[in-house]
mmCIF file of C-alpha atoms in Angstrom:
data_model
loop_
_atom_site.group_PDB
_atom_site.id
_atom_site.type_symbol
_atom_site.label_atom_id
_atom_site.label_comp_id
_atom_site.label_asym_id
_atom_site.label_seq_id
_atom_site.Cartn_x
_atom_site.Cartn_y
_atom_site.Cartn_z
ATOM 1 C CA UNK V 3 -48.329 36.947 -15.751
ATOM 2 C CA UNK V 4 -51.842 35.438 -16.478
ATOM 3 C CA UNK V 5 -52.485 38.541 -19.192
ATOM 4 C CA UNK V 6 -49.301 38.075 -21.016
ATOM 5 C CA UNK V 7 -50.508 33.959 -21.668
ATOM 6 C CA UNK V 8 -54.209 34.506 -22.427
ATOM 7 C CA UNK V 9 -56.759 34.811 -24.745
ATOM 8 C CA UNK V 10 -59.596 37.271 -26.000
ATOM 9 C CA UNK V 11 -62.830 36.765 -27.620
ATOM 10 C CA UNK V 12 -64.713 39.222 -29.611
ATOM 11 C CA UNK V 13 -68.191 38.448 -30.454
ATOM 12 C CA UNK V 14 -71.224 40.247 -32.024
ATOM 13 C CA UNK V 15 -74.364 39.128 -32.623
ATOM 14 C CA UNK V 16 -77.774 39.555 -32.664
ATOM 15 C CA UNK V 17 -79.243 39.629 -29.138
ATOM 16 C CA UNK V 18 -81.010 37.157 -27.724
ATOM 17 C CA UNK V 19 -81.404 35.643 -24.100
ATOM 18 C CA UNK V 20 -78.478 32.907 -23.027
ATOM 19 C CA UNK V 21 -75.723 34.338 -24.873
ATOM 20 C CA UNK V 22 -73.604 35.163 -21.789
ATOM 21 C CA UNK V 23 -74.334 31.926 -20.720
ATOM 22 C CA UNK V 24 -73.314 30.017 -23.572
ATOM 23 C CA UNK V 25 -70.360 31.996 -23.966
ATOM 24 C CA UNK V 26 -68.918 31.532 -20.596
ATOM 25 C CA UNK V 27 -70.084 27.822 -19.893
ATOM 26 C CA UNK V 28 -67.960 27.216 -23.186
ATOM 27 C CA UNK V 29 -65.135 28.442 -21.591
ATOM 28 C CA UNK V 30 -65.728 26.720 -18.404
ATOM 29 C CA UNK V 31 -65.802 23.248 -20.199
ATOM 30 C CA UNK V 32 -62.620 23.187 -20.963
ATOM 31 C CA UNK V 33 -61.552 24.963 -17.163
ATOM 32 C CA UNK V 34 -61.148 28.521 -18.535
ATOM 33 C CA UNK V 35 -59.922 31.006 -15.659
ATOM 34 C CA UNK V 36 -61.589 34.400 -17.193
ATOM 35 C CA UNK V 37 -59.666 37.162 -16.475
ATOM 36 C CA UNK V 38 -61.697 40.084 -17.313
ATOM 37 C CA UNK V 39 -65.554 40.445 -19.379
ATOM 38 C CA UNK V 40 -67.654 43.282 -21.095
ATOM 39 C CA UNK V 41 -70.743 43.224 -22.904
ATOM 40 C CA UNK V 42 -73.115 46.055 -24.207
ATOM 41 C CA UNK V 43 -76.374 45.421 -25.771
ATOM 42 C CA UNK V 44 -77.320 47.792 -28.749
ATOM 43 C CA UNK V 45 -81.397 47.884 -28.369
ATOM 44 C CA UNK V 46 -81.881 50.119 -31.474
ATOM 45 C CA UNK V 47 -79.639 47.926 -33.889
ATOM 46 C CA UNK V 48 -80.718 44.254 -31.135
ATOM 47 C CA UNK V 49 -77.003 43.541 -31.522
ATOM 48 C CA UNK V 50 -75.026 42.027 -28.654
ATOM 49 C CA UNK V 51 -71.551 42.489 -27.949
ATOM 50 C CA UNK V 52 -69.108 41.082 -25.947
ATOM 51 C CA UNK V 53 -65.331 40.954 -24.819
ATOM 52 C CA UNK V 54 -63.827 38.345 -22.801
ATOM 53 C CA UNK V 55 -60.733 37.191 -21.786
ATOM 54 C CA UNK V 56 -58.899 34.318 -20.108
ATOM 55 C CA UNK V 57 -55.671 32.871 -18.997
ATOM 56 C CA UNK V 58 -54.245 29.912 -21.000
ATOM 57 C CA UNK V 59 -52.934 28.216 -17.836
ATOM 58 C CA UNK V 60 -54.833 25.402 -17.499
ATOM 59 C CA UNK V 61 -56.946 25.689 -20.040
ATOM 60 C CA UNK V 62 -57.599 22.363 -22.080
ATOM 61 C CA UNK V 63 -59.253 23.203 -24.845
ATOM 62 C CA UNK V 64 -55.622 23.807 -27.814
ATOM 63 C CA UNK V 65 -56.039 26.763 -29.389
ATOM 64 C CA UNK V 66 -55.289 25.678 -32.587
ATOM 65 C CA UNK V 67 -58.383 23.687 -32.308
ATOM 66 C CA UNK V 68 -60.843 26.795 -30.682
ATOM 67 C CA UNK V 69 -62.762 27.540 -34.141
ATOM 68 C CA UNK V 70 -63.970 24.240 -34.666
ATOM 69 C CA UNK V 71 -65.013 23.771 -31.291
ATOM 70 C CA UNK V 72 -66.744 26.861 -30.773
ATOM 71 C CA UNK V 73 -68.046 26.742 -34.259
ATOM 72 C CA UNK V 74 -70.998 24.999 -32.785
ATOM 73 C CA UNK V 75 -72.285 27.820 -30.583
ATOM 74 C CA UNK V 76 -71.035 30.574 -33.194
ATOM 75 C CA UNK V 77 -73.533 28.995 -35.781
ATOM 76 C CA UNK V 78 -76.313 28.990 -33.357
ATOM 77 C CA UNK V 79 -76.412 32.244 -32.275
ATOM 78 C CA UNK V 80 -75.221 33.825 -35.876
ATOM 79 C CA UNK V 81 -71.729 35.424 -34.334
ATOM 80 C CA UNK V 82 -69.314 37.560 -36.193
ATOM 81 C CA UNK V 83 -66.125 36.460 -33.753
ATOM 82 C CA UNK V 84 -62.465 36.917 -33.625
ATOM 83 C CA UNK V 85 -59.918 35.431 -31.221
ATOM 84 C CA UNK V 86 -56.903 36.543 -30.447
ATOM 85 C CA UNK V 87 -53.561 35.692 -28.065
ATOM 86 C CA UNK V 88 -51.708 37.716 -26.007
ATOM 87 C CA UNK V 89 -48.262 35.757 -27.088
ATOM 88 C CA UNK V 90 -48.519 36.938 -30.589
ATOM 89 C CA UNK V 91 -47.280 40.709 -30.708
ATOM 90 C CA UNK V 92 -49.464 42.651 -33.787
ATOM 91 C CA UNK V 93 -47.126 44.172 -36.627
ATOM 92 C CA UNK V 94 -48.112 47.772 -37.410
ATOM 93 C CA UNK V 95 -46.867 49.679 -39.606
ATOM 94 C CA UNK V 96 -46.690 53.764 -39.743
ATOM 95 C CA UNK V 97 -47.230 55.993 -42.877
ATOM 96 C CA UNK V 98 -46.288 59.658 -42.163
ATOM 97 C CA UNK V 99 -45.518 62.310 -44.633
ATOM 98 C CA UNK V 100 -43.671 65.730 -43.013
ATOM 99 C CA UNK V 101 -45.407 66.350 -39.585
ATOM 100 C CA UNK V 102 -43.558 64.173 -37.150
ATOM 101 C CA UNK V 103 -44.972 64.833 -33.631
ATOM 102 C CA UNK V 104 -47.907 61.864 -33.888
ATOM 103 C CA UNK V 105 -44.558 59.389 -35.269
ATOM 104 C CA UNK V 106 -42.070 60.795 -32.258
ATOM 105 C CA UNK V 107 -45.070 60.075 -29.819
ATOM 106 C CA UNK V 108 -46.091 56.436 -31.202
ATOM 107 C CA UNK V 109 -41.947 55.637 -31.298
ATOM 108 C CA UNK V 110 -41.712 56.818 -27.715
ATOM 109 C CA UNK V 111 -44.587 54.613 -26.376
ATOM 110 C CA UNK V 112 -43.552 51.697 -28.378
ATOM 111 C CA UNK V 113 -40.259 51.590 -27.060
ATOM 112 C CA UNK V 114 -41.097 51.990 -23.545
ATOM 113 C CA UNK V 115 -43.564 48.983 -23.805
ATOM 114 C CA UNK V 116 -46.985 51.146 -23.661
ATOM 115 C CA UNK V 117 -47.578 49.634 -27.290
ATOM 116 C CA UNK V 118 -47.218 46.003 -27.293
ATOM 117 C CA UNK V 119 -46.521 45.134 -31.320
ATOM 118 C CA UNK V 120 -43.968 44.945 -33.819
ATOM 119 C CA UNK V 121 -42.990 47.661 -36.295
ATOM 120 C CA UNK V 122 -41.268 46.437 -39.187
ATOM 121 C CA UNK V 123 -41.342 49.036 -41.276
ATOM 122 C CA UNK V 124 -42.499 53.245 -41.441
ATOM 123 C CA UNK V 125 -43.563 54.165 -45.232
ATOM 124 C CA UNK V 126 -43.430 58.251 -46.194
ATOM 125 C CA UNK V 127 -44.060 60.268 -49.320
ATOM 126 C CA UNK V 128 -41.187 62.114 -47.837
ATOM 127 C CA UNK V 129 -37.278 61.583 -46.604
ATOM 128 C CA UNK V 130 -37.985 63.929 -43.614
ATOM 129 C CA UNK V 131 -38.434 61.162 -41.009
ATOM 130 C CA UNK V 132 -35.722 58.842 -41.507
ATOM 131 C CA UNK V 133 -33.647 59.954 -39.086
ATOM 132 C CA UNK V 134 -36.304 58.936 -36.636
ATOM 133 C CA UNK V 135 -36.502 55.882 -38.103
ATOM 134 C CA UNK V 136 -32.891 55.214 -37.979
ATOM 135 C CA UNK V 137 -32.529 55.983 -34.393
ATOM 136 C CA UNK V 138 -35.146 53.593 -33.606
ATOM 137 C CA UNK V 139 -33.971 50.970 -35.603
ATOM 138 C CA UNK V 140 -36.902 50.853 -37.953
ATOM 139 C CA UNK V 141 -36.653 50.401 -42.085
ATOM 140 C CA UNK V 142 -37.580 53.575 -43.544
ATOM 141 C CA UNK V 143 -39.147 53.588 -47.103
ATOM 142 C CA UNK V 144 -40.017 56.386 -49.194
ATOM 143 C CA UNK V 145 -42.453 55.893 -51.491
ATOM 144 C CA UNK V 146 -43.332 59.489 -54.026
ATOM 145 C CA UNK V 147 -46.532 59.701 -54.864
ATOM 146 C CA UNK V 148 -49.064 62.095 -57.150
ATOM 147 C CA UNK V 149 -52.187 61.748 -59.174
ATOM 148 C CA UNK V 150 -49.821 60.119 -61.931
ATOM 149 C CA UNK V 151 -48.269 57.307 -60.324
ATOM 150 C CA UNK V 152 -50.950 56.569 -57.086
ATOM 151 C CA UNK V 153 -51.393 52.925 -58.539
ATOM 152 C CA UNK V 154 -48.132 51.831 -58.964
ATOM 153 C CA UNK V 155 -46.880 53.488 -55.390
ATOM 154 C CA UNK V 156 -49.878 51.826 -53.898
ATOM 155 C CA UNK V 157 -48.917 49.193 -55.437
ATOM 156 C CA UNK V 158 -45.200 49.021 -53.793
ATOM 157 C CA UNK V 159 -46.998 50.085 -50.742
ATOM 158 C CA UNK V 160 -48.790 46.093 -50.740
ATOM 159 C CA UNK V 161 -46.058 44.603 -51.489
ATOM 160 C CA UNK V 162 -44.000 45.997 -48.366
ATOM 161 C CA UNK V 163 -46.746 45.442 -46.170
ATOM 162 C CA UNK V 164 -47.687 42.015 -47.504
ATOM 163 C CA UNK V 165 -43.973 40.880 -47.124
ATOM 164 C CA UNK V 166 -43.675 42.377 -43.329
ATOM 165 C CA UNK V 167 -47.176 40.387 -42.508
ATOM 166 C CA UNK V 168 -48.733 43.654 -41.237
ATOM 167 C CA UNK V 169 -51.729 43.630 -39.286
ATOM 168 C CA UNK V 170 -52.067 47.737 -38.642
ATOM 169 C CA UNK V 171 -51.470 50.304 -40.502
ATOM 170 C CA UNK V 172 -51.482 53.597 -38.193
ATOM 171 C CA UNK V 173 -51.428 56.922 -40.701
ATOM 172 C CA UNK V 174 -49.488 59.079 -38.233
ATOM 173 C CA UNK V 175 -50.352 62.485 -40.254
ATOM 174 C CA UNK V 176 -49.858 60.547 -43.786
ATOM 175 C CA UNK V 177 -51.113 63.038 -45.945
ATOM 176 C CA UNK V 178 -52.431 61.286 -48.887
ATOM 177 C CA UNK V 179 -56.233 59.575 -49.699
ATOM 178 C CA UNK V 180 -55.734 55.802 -49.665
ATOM 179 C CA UNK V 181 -57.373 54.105 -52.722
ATOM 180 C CA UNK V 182 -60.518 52.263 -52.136
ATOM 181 C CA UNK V 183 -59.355 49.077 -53.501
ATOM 182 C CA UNK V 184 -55.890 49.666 -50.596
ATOM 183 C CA UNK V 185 -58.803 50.616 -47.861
ATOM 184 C CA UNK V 186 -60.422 47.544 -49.025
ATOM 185 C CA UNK V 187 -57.580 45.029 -48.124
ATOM 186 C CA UNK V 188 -57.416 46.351 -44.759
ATOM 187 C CA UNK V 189 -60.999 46.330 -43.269
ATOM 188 C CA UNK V 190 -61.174 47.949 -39.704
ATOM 189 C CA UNK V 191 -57.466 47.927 -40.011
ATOM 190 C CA UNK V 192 -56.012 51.212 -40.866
ATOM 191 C CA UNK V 193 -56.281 54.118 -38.189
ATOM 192 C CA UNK V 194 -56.256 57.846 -39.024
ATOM 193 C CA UNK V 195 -56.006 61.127 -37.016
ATOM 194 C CA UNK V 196 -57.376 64.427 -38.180
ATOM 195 C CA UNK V 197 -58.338 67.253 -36.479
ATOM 196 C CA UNK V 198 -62.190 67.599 -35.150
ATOM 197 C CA UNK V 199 -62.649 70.970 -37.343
ATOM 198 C CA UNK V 200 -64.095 68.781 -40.130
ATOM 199 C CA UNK V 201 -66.550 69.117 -41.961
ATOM 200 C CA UNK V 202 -66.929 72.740 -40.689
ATOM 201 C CA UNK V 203 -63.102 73.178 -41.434
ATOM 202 C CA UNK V 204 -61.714 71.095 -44.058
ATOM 203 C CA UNK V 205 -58.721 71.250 -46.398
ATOM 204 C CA UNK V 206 -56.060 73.647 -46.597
ATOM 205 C CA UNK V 207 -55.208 75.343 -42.942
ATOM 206 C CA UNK V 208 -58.196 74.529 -41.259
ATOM 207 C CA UNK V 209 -56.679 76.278 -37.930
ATOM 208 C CA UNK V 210 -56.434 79.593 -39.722
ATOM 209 C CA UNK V 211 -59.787 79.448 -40.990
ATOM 210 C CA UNK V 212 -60.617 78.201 -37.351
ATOM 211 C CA UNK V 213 -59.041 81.413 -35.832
ATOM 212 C CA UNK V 214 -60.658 83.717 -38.097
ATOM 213 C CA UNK V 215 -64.052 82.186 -36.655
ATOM 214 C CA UNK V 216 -62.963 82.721 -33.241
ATOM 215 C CA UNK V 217 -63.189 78.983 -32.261
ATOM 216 C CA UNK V 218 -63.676 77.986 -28.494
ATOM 217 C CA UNK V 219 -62.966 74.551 -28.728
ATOM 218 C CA UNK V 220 -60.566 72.394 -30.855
ATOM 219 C CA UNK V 221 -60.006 68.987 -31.086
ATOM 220 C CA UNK V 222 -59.111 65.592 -32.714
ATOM 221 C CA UNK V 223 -60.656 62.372 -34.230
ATOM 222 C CA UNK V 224 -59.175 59.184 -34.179
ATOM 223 C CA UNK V 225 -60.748 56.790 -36.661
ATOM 224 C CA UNK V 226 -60.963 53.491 -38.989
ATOM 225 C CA UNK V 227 -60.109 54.813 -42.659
ATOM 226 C CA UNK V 228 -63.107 53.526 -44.846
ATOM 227 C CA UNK V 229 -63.397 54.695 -48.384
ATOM 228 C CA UNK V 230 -65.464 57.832 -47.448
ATOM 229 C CA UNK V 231 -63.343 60.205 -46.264
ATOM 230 C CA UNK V 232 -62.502 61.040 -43.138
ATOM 231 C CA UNK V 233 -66.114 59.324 -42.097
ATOM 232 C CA UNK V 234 -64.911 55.948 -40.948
ATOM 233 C CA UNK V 235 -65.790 54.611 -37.326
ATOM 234 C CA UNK V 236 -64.659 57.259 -34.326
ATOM 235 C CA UNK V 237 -62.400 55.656 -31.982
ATOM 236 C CA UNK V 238 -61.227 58.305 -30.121
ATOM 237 C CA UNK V 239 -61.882 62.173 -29.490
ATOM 238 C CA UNK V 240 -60.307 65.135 -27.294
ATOM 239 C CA UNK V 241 -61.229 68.636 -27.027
ATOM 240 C CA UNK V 242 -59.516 71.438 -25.340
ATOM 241 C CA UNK V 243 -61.004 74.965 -24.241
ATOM 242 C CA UNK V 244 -59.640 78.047 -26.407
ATOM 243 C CA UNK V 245 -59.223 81.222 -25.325
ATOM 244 C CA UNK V 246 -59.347 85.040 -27.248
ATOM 245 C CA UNK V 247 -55.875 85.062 -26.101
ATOM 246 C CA UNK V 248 -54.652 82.248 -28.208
ATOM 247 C CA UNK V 249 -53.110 82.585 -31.511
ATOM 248 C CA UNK V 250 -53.069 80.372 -34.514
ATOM 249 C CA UNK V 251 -49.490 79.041 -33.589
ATOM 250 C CA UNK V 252 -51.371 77.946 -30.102
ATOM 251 C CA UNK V 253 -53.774 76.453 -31.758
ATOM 252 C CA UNK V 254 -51.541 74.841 -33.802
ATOM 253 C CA UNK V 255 -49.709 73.699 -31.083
ATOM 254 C CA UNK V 256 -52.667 72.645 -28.846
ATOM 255 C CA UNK V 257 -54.078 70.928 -31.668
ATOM 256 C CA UNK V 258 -50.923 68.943 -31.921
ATOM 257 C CA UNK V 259 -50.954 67.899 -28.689
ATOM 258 C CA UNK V 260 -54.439 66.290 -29.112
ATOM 259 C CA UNK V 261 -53.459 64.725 -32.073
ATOM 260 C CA UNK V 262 -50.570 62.706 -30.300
ATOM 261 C CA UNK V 263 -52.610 61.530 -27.526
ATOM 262 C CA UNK V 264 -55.932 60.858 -29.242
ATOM 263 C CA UNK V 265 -53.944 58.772 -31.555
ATOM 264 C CA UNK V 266 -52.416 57.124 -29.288
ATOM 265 C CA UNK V 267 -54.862 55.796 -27.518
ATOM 266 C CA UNK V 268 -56.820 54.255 -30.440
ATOM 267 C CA UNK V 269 -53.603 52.226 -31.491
ATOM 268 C CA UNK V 270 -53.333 50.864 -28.042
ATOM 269 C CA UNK V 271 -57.105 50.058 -27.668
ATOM 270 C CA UNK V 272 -56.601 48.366 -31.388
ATOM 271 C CA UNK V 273 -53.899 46.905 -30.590
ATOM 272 C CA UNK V 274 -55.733 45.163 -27.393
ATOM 273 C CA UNK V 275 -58.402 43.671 -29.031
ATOM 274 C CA UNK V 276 -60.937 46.368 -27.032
ATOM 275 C CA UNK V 277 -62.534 47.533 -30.142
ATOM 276 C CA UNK V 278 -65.783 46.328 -32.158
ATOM 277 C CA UNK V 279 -66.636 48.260 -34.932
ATOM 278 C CA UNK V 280 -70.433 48.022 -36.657
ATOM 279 C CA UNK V 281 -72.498 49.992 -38.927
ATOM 280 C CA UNK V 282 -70.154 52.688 -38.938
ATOM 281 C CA UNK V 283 -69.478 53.300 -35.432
ATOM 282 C CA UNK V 284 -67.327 51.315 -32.245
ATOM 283 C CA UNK V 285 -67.955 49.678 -29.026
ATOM 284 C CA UNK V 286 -64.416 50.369 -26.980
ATOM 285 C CA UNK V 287 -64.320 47.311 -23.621
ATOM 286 C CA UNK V 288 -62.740 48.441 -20.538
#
């Protein structure tokens, strides 16, 4: 019961002797009970790092009024920090365009309680999904979009999200290049899946061209969209063993089946408040 009334910190900073210390004795003043902590010191970029959570039973310190207490300490030491509680269930939202496996999976683990959010709404270029949306109870709105009319379906895009008070957007095999002014709106907030060919196997059919090589291994990348392509922070990655016996429907299928899980896994870690992201790459907290 204590992790379904509690609180987590996220902190980075530059390193420097005490912080643990400062960070917990905070906590204590006000008769924290702390539930679980991680840290990891980055010596090449001297950048600290630091999850920690705690129940909310007992704990006198009203949230409403953390940031100006802790404002003190987070001025000292020069933190970057975000807080976060366990009552309030993230909205996320899903873009997909035709290829519904990574949507089916996300559905299926968010109605069984594995992902603990909201969905108010799944946005496609496409009507193929809607039944899935239906059945799950979810508004379903298609939004067309080509190199004419990207701004103004971007454009509707904000204003669905903006009135649903989204938090995530997971692209669940969306395939369209967000804008950088939409990537922009949603820093470290927006999580893609793509197959672990690229660079080497990029665009159109990459598992054909992947087959023709004789590939070993395939896999999938789970990342934060930035406004370089496909070269956002890595969350998550999978790889599975290929044999000379596989065709390029296995690997199509195989590939799949990375995809669902690999995504998966980053949404729930986001969605957790286990991830820090910096200079282009992530700290994930047990």
């Amino acid at each position: 019961m204590s992790n379904k009334h509690s609180a987590t910190l996220l902190v980075s900073c530059p390193d420097s002797q005490g912080l643990v210390a400062a960070i917990a004795n905070f906590l204590l003043t006000y008769n924290a009970n702390i539930l679980h902590a991680d840290q990891h010191q980055d010596a090449v970029e001297n950048l600290f790092l630091m999850r920690i959570q705690w129940d909310l039973h007992g704990f006198s310190l009203p949230m409403e009024s953390f940031a100006a207490a802790f404002a003190p300490i987070a001025e000292k030491h020069n933190m970057s920090w975000e807080v976060s509680l366990s009552s309030r269930k993230p909205r996320m939202a899903i873009f997909v365009s035709k290829y519904e496996h990574c949507l089916v999976d996300l559905l299926h683990r968010w109605r069984i309680g594995e992902l603990d959010c909201d969905i108010p709404l799944i946005v496609s270029n496409h009507d193929d999904c809607r039944g899935l949306a239906e059945y799950h109870g979810i508004p379903y709105h298609v939004i067309s979009v080509n190199k004419d009319n990207k701004e103004q379906a971007e454009a509707e895009q904000w204003a669905l999200l903006e009135a649903a008070e989204v938090d995530l957007i997971v692209l669940a095999r969306y395939m369209q290049v967000l804008s950088h002014k939409f990537v922009e709106r949603y820093p470290h907030r927006v999580i893609n899946i793509h197959h672990s060919f690229l660079p080497a196997f990029d665009g159109a059919k990459p598992y054909h061209r992947a087959f023709a090589r004789g590939v070993k291994l395939i896999g999938a990348t789970s990342h934060y969209v930035t406004e370089i392509l496909d070269d956002g922070p890595i969350i998550e990655q999978e790889v599975m063993r290929i044999s000379h016996r596989d065709d390029v429907d296995d690997l199509i299928q195989k590939g799949r089946d990375l995809e669902r899980v690999v995504l998966s896994r980053a949404v729930r870690w986001h969605l957790e408040n286990r991830i820090l992201a910096y200079n282009n790459k992530t700290v994930i907290f047990d």
